[in-house]
Amino acid sequence: MPANLTPQYFEAERKYRAAKEIPEKIAALEEMLTVMPKHKGTDRLQGDLKRKIAKLKAEAQRKKGVKRQFGYRVDPEGAGQVVLVGAPNTGKSALVARLTKAQPEVAPYPFTTRAPTPGMMPFENTAIQVVDLPPISEGYVESWVYDVIRRADLVLLVVDLAADPLAQLKAVEAILRQNKIGLLEEGEGSGWLNKRAIVLATKLDLPEAQETLELFGELMPSRLPLLAASIPSGEGLEELAQRLYQALEIIRVYTKAPGKEADRGSPFVLPAGATVEELAGRIHKDFLGRLKYAKVWGRQTFQGQMVQRDYTLHEGDIVEFHIDQRQEAS
Ligand SMILES: Nc1nc2c(ncn2[C@@H]2O[C@H](COP(=O)(O)OP(=O)(O)OP(=O)(O)O)[C@@H](O)[C@H]2O)c(=O)[nH]1
Ligand SMILES: [Mg+2]
């Protein structure tokens, strides 16, 4: 059956071919789909267009939060930002693909990744952002990679149990040190930045990985916590999520209105040691000015204890704010 495509369709198709950005492409494809005659003869074409749209939407989603401007920048999202740093082919992209909905390219050869890919890893009632990065190696590393690492909350240093994990760790650590990022030594001086890091040894499922892990554990600098995992089997990944959360040094707190229950599904995430005042400020600036006191339910307080604005919050606390009802500006 002929498709009987109309001039409007061909016009939309022309727009699609001319489109440079993903949103324009999606819009043109959607227009093609709308103006196309719908009958048996166009079933196949409709299917093709829908698939193309779905693919572009997925791509747009992946690129969200990544800004390209003299390199890249990754907007932080969720409870904390963890960057994956390591030698080529160690499994960084495979890990992001396994832990999140992001789909960075995974390949059995080195230097696959060229741009950052963030993804959100669900953790209990919150999510941690994990960012796939290009490898760090003796060869050329673009300077934006170091900028992304500097801005992150935590480094996950990925090494490969099928290679020489100790050599990889030393090499990566040395390159970062040359770029004034310290993982092991607390360096000082202008531009120097010490970053918290956890080491993850991957490919625990491969033959002799267990022996390599034991040896590596004895030889590696003991300052860094060491975890191991198999990405295909998922072994060790639950513990990884727990340890990442702990290492981010954050707390989840909840708010409630007087006489109502707290919404346990959506925590506020704050740095450990944050006060009632910081929580109020996070909610609204005006709120902060009018805050009189708060009541806190938690393990460190008796239930509904009245506290002042400088009160230090703890993981799981529920906070009820009491504000000055007068509207006058302070
Ligand atoms: N058996 C096994 N293979 C793994 C594991 N993790 C990663 N791989 C494989 O190792 C290869 C490299 O994985 P990638 O995720 O592309 O590595 P990468 O660190 O992102 O590599 P670059 O982008 O080059 O830095 C792929 O063939 C993966 O399937 C693992 O835990 N076990
Ligand atoms: Mg990669």
mmCIF file with all atom_site columns, N, CA and C and ligand atoms in Angstrom, residues 86-95 105-113 132-135 202-206 229-232, ligand 1:
data_model
loop_
_atom_site.group_PDB
_atom_site.id
_atom_site.type_symbol
_atom_site.label_atom_id
_atom_site.label_alt_id
_atom_site.label_comp_id
_atom_site.label_asym_id
_atom_site.label_entity_id
_atom_site.label_seq_id
_atom_site.pdbx_PDB_ins_code
_atom_site.Cartn_x
_atom_site.Cartn_y
_atom_site.Cartn_z
_atom_site.occupancy
_atom_site.B_iso_or_equiv
_atom_site.pdbx_formal_charge
_atom_site.auth_seq_id
_atom_site.auth_comp_id
_atom_site.auth_asym_id
_atom_site.auth_atom_id
_atom_site.pdbx_PDB_model_num
ATOM   1   N N   . GLY A 1 86  ? 39.807 6.760   37.464 1.00 0.00 ? 86  GLY A N   1
ATOM   2   C CA  . GLY A 1 86  ? 40.641 5.565   37.394 1.00 0.00 ? 86  GLY A CA  1
ATOM   3   C C   . GLY A 1 86  ? 41.319 5.408   36.062 1.00 0.00 ? 86  GLY A C   1
ATOM   4   N N   . ALA A 1 87  ? 42.189 4.403   36.003 1.00 0.00 ? 87  ALA A N   1
ATOM   5   C CA  . ALA A 1 87  ? 42.911 4.076   34.780 1.00 0.00 ? 87  ALA A CA  1
ATOM   6   C C   . ALA A 1 87  ? 41.909 3.598   33.723 1.00 0.00 ? 87  ALA A C   1
ATOM   7   N N   . PRO A 1 88  ? 42.345 3.548   32.451 1.00 0.00 ? 88  PRO A N   1
ATOM   8   C CA  . PRO A 1 88  ? 41.442 3.081   31.391 1.00 0.00 ? 88  PRO A CA  1
ATOM   9   C C   . PRO A 1 88  ? 40.977 1.645   31.614 1.00 0.00 ? 88  PRO A C   1
ATOM   10  N N   . ASN A 1 89  ? 39.771 1.358   31.169 1.00 0.00 ? 89  ASN A N   1
ATOM   11  C CA  . ASN A 1 89  ? 39.255 -0.021  31.106 1.00 0.00 ? 89  ASN A CA  1
ATOM   12  C C   . ASN A 1 89  ? 39.016 -0.681  32.464 1.00 0.00 ? 89  ASN A C   1
ATOM   13  N N   . THR A 1 90  ? 38.897 0.106   33.532 1.00 0.00 ? 90  THR A N   1
ATOM   14  C CA  . THR A 1 90  ? 38.755 -0.483  34.863 1.00 0.00 ? 90  THR A CA  1
ATOM   15  C C   . THR A 1 90  ? 37.297 -0.783  35.220 1.00 0.00 ? 90  THR A C   1
ATOM   16  N N   . GLY A 1 91  ? 36.345 -0.304  34.412 1.00 0.00 ? 91  GLY A N   1
ATOM   17  C CA  . GLY A 1 91  ? 34.937 -0.612  34.688 1.00 0.00 ? 91  GLY A CA  1
ATOM   18  C C   . GLY A 1 91  ? 34.120 0.560   35.197 1.00 0.00 ? 91  GLY A C   1
ATOM   19  N N   . LYS A 1 92  ? 34.622 1.783   35.018 1.00 0.00 ? 92  LYS A N   1
ATOM   20  C CA  . LYS A 1 92  ? 33.898 2.973   35.504 1.00 0.00 ? 92  LYS A CA  1
ATOM   21  C C   . LYS A 1 92  ? 32.539 3.120   34.820 1.00 0.00 ? 92  LYS A C   1
ATOM   22  N N   . SER A 1 93  ? 32.556 3.000   33.500 1.00 0.00 ? 93  SER A N   1
ATOM   23  C CA  . SER A 1 93  ? 31.294 3.178   32.760 1.00 0.00 ? 93  SER A CA  1
ATOM   24  C C   . SER A 1 93  ? 30.333 2.027   33.056 1.00 0.00 ? 93  SER A C   1
ATOM   25  N N   . ALA A 1 94  ? 30.888 0.812   33.158 1.00 0.00 ? 94  ALA A N   1
ATOM   26  C CA  . ALA A 1 94  ? 30.040 -0.346  33.467 1.00 0.00 ? 94  ALA A CA  1
ATOM   27  C C   . ALA A 1 94  ? 29.358 -0.143  34.819 1.00 0.00 ? 94  ALA A C   1
ATOM   28  N N   . LEU A 1 95  ? 30.087 0.454   35.761 1.00 0.00 ? 95  LEU A N   1
ATOM   29  C CA  . LEU A 1 95  ? 29.542 0.692   37.098 1.00 0.00 ? 95  LEU A CA  1
ATOM   30  C C   . LEU A 1 95  ? 28.398 1.706   37.050 1.00 0.00 ? 95  LEU A C   1
ATOM   31  N N   . GLU A 1 105 ? 28.831 4.433   27.298 1.00 0.00 ? 105 GLU A N   1
ATOM   32  C CA  . GLU A 1 105 ? 29.348 3.331   26.485 1.00 0.00 ? 105 GLU A CA  1
ATOM   33  C C   . GLU A 1 105 ? 30.350 2.500   27.299 1.00 0.00 ? 105 GLU A C   1
ATOM   34  N N   . VAL A 1 106 ? 30.176 1.181   27.234 1.00 0.00 ? 106 VAL A N   1
ATOM   35  C CA  . VAL A 1 106 ? 31.078 0.240   27.910 1.00 0.00 ? 106 VAL A CA  1
ATOM   36  C C   . VAL A 1 106 ? 31.742 -0.590  26.816 1.00 0.00 ? 106 VAL A C   1
ATOM   37  N N   . ALA A 1 107 ? 33.061 -0.736  26.872 1.00 0.00 ? 107 ALA A N   1
ATOM   38  C CA  . ALA A 1 107 ? 33.716 -1.512  25.818 1.00 0.00 ? 107 ALA A CA  1
ATOM   39  C C   . ALA A 1 107 ? 34.950 -2.211  26.362 1.00 0.00 ? 107 ALA A C   1
ATOM   40  N N   . PRO A 1 108 ? 35.331 -3.333  25.761 1.00 0.00 ? 108 PRO A N   1
ATOM   41  C CA  . PRO A 1 108 ? 36.458 -4.109  26.278 1.00 0.00 ? 108 PRO A CA  1
ATOM   42  C C   . PRO A 1 108 ? 37.826 -3.525  25.917 1.00 0.00 ? 108 PRO A C   1
ATOM   43  N N   . TYR A 1 109 ? 37.877 -2.268  25.499 1.00 0.00 ? 109 TYR A N   1
ATOM   44  C CA  . TYR A 1 109 ? 39.169 -1.645  25.200 1.00 0.00 ? 109 TYR A CA  1
ATOM   45  C C   . TYR A 1 109 ? 39.268 -0.312  25.933 1.00 0.00 ? 109 TYR A C   1
ATOM   46  N N   . PRO A 1 110 ? 40.499 0.197   26.136 1.00 0.00 ? 110 PRO A N   1
ATOM   47  C CA  . PRO A 1 110 ? 40.664 1.431   26.911 1.00 0.00 ? 110 PRO A CA  1
ATOM   48  C C   . PRO A 1 110 ? 40.243 2.693   26.152 1.00 0.00 ? 110 PRO A C   1
ATOM   49  N N   . PHE A 1 111 ? 40.087 3.791   26.879 1.00 0.00 ? 111 PHE A N   1
ATOM   50  C CA  . PHE A 1 111 ? 39.770 5.121   26.335 1.00 0.00 ? 111 PHE A CA  1
ATOM   51  C C   . PHE A 1 111 ? 38.428 5.169   25.599 1.00 0.00 ? 111 PHE A C   1
ATOM   52  N N   . THR A 1 112 ? 37.453 4.470   26.140 1.00 0.00 ? 112 THR A N   1
ATOM   53  C CA  . THR A 1 112 ? 36.117 4.479   25.552 1.00 0.00 ? 112 THR A CA  1
ATOM   54  C C   . THR A 1 112 ? 35.409 5.791   25.885 1.00 0.00 ? 112 THR A C   1
ATOM   55  N N   . THR A 1 113 ? 35.544 6.229   27.124 1.00 0.00 ? 113 THR A N   1
ATOM   56  C CA  . THR A 1 113 ? 34.773 7.381   27.591 1.00 0.00 ? 113 THR A CA  1
ATOM   57  C C   . THR A 1 113 ? 35.504 8.688   27.287 1.00 0.00 ? 113 THR A C   1
ATOM   58  N N   . ASP A 1 132 ? 30.384 9.273   35.583 1.00 0.00 ? 132 ASP A N   1
ATOM   59  C CA  . ASP A 1 132 ? 31.395 8.564   34.805 1.00 0.00 ? 132 ASP A CA  1
ATOM   60  C C   . ASP A 1 132 ? 32.317 9.596   34.151 1.00 0.00 ? 132 ASP A C   1
ATOM   61  N N   . LEU A 1 133 ? 33.612 9.336   34.186 1.00 0.00 ? 133 LEU A N   1
ATOM   62  C CA  . LEU A 1 133 ? 34.585 10.256  33.590 1.00 0.00 ? 133 LEU A CA  1
ATOM   63  C C   . LEU A 1 133 ? 35.523 9.510   32.649 1.00 0.00 ? 133 LEU A C   1
ATOM   64  N N   . PRO A 1 134 ? 36.173 10.242  31.744 1.00 0.00 ? 134 PRO A N   1
ATOM   65  C CA  . PRO A 1 134 ? 37.220 9.609   30.930 1.00 0.00 ? 134 PRO A CA  1
ATOM   66  C C   . PRO A 1 134 ? 38.347 9.119   31.846 1.00 0.00 ? 134 PRO A C   1
ATOM   67  N N   . PRO A 1 135 ? 39.158 8.200   31.360 1.00 0.00 ? 135 PRO A N   1
ATOM   68  C CA  . PRO A 1 135 ? 40.234 7.662   32.210 1.00 0.00 ? 135 PRO A CA  1
ATOM   69  C C   . PRO A 1 135 ? 41.319 8.685   32.503 1.00 0.00 ? 135 PRO A C   1
ATOM   70  N N   . THR A 1 202 ? 37.408 -3.579  40.969 1.00 0.00 ? 202 THR A N   1
ATOM   71  C CA  . THR A 1 202 ? 36.352 -4.224  40.174 1.00 0.00 ? 202 THR A CA  1
ATOM   72  C C   . THR A 1 202 ? 36.818 -5.578  39.637 1.00 0.00 ? 202 THR A C   1
ATOM   73  N N   . LYS A 1 203 ? 35.888 -6.262  38.990 1.00 0.00 ? 203 LYS A N   1
ATOM   74  C CA  . LYS A 1 203 ? 36.145 -7.544  38.317 1.00 0.00 ? 203 LYS A CA  1
ATOM   75  C C   . LYS A 1 203 ? 36.470 -8.659  39.313 1.00 0.00 ? 203 LYS A C   1
ATOM   76  N N   . LEU A 1 204 ? 35.843 -8.596  40.478 1.00 0.00 ? 204 LEU A N   1
ATOM   77  C CA  . LEU A 1 204 ? 36.007 -9.583  41.529 1.00 0.00 ? 204 LEU A CA  1
ATOM   78  C C   . LEU A 1 204 ? 35.583 -10.976 41.070 1.00 0.00 ? 204 LEU A C   1
ATOM   79  N N   . ASP A 1 205 ? 34.792 -11.033 40.006 1.00 0.00 ? 205 ASP A N   1
ATOM   80  C CA  . ASP A 1 205 ? 34.317 -12.328 39.485 1.00 0.00 ? 205 ASP A CA  1
ATOM   81  C C   . ASP A 1 205 ? 35.357 -13.055 38.651 1.00 0.00 ? 205 ASP A C   1
ATOM   82  N N   . LEU A 1 206 ? 36.410 -12.381 38.229 1.00 0.00 ? 206 LEU A N   1
ATOM   83  C CA  . LEU A 1 206 ? 37.378 -13.032 37.328 1.00 0.00 ? 206 LEU A CA  1
ATOM   84  C C   . LEU A 1 206 ? 38.321 -13.952 38.100 1.00 0.00 ? 206 LEU A C   1
ATOM   85  N N   . ALA A 1 229 ? 34.128 -5.264  44.131 1.00 0.00 ? 229 ALA A N   1
ATOM   86  C CA  . ALA A 1 229 ? 32.827 -5.582  43.554 1.00 0.00 ? 229 ALA A CA  1
ATOM   87  C C   . ALA A 1 229 ? 32.977 -6.284  42.215 1.00 0.00 ? 229 ALA A C   1
ATOM   88  N N   . SER A 1 230 ? 31.906 -6.982  41.863 1.00 0.00 ? 230 SER A N   1
ATOM   89  C CA  . SER A 1 230 ? 31.788 -7.511  40.509 1.00 0.00 ? 230 SER A CA  1
ATOM   90  C C   . SER A 1 230 ? 30.600 -6.799  39.889 1.00 0.00 ? 230 SER A C   1
ATOM   91  N N   . ILE A 1 231 ? 30.834 -6.136  38.791 1.00 0.00 ? 231 ILE A N   1
ATOM   92  C CA  . ILE A 1 231 ? 29.732 -5.377  38.198 1.00 0.00 ? 231 ILE A CA  1
ATOM   93  C C   . ILE A 1 231 ? 28.687 -6.307  37.566 1.00 0.00 ? 231 ILE A C   1
ATOM   94  N N   . PRO A 1 232 ? 29.096 -7.318  36.795 1.00 0.00 ? 232 PRO A N   1
ATOM   95  C CA  . PRO A 1 232 ? 28.049 -8.201  36.241 1.00 0.00 ? 232 PRO A CA  1
ATOM   96  C C   . PRO A 1 232 ? 27.244 -8.949  37.308 1.00 0.00 ? 232 PRO A C   1
HETATM 97  N N1  . LIG B 2 .   ? 34.099 -9.623  34.415 1.00 0.00 ? 1   LIG B N1  1
HETATM 98  C C1  . LIG B 2 .   ? 33.977 -8.320  34.650 1.00 0.00 ? 1   LIG B C1  1
HETATM 99  N N2  . LIG B 2 .   ? 34.117 -7.435  33.643 1.00 0.00 ? 1   LIG B N2  1
HETATM 100 C C2  . LIG B 2 .   ? 33.969 -6.133  33.909 1.00 0.00 ? 1   LIG B C2  1
HETATM 101 C C3  . LIG B 2 .   ? 33.682 -5.656  35.225 1.00 0.00 ? 1   LIG B C3  1
HETATM 102 N N3  . LIG B 2 .   ? 33.602 -4.324  35.162 1.00 0.00 ? 1   LIG B N3  1
HETATM 103 C C4  . LIG B 2 .   ? 33.836 -3.962  33.892 1.00 0.00 ? 1   LIG B C4  1
HETATM 104 N N4  . LIG B 2 .   ? 34.059 -5.042  33.120 1.00 0.00 ? 1   LIG B N4  1
HETATM 105 C C5  . LIG B 2 .   ? 34.403 -5.060  31.689 1.00 0.00 ? 1   LIG B C5  1
HETATM 106 O O1  . LIG B 2 .   ? 35.587 -4.297  31.514 1.00 0.00 ? 1   LIG B O1  1
HETATM 107 C C6  . LIG B 2 .   ? 35.582 -3.608  30.267 1.00 0.00 ? 1   LIG B C6  1
HETATM 108 C C7  . LIG B 2 .   ? 35.787 -2.129  30.462 1.00 0.00 ? 1   LIG B C7  1
HETATM 109 O O2  . LIG B 2 .   ? 34.674 -1.564  31.090 1.00 0.00 ? 1   LIG B O2  1
HETATM 110 P P1  . LIG B 2 .   ? 34.317 -0.013  30.961 1.00 0.00 ? 1   LIG B P1  1
HETATM 111 O O3  . LIG B 2 .   ? 33.200 0.243   31.904 1.00 0.00 ? 1   LIG B O3  1
HETATM 112 O O4  . LIG B 2 .   ? 34.153 0.396   29.560 1.00 0.00 ? 1   LIG B O4  1
HETATM 113 O O5  . LIG B 2 .   ? 35.671 0.611   31.546 1.00 0.00 ? 1   LIG B O5  1
HETATM 114 P P2  . LIG B 2 .   ? 36.022 2.164   31.762 1.00 0.00 ? 1   LIG B P2  1
HETATM 115 O O6  . LIG B 2 .   ? 36.773 2.265   33.039 1.00 0.00 ? 1   LIG B O6  1
HETATM 116 O O7  . LIG B 2 .   ? 34.810 3.002   31.639 1.00 0.00 ? 1   LIG B O7  1
HETATM 117 O O8  . LIG B 2 .   ? 37.010 2.405   30.520 1.00 0.00 ? 1   LIG B O8  1
HETATM 118 P P3  . LIG B 2 .   ? 37.442 3.843   29.894 1.00 0.00 ? 1   LIG B P3  1
HETATM 119 O O9  . LIG B 2 .   ? 36.200 4.550   29.453 1.00 0.00 ? 1   LIG B O9  1
HETATM 120 O O10 . LIG B 2 .   ? 38.342 3.482   28.782 1.00 0.00 ? 1   LIG B O10 1
HETATM 121 O O11 . LIG B 2 .   ? 38.166 4.565   30.969 1.00 0.00 ? 1   LIG B O11 1
HETATM 122 C C8  . LIG B 2 .   ? 34.241 -3.943  29.620 1.00 0.00 ? 1   LIG B C8  1
HETATM 123 O O12 . LIG B 2 .   ? 34.420 -5.010  28.745 1.00 0.00 ? 1   LIG B O12 1
HETATM 124 C C9  . LIG B 2 .   ? 33.388 -4.348  30.815 1.00 0.00 ? 1   LIG B C9  1
HETATM 125 O O13 . LIG B 2 .   ? 32.341 -5.237  30.450 1.00 0.00 ? 1   LIG B O13 1
HETATM 126 C C10 . LIG B 2 .   ? 33.536 -6.629  36.273 1.00 0.00 ? 1   LIG B C10 1
HETATM 127 O O14 . LIG B 2 .   ? 33.292 -6.340  37.451 1.00 0.00 ? 1   LIG B O14 1
HETATM 128 N N5  . LIG B 2 .   ? 33.697 -7.948  35.925 1.00 0.00 ? 1   LIG B N5  1
#
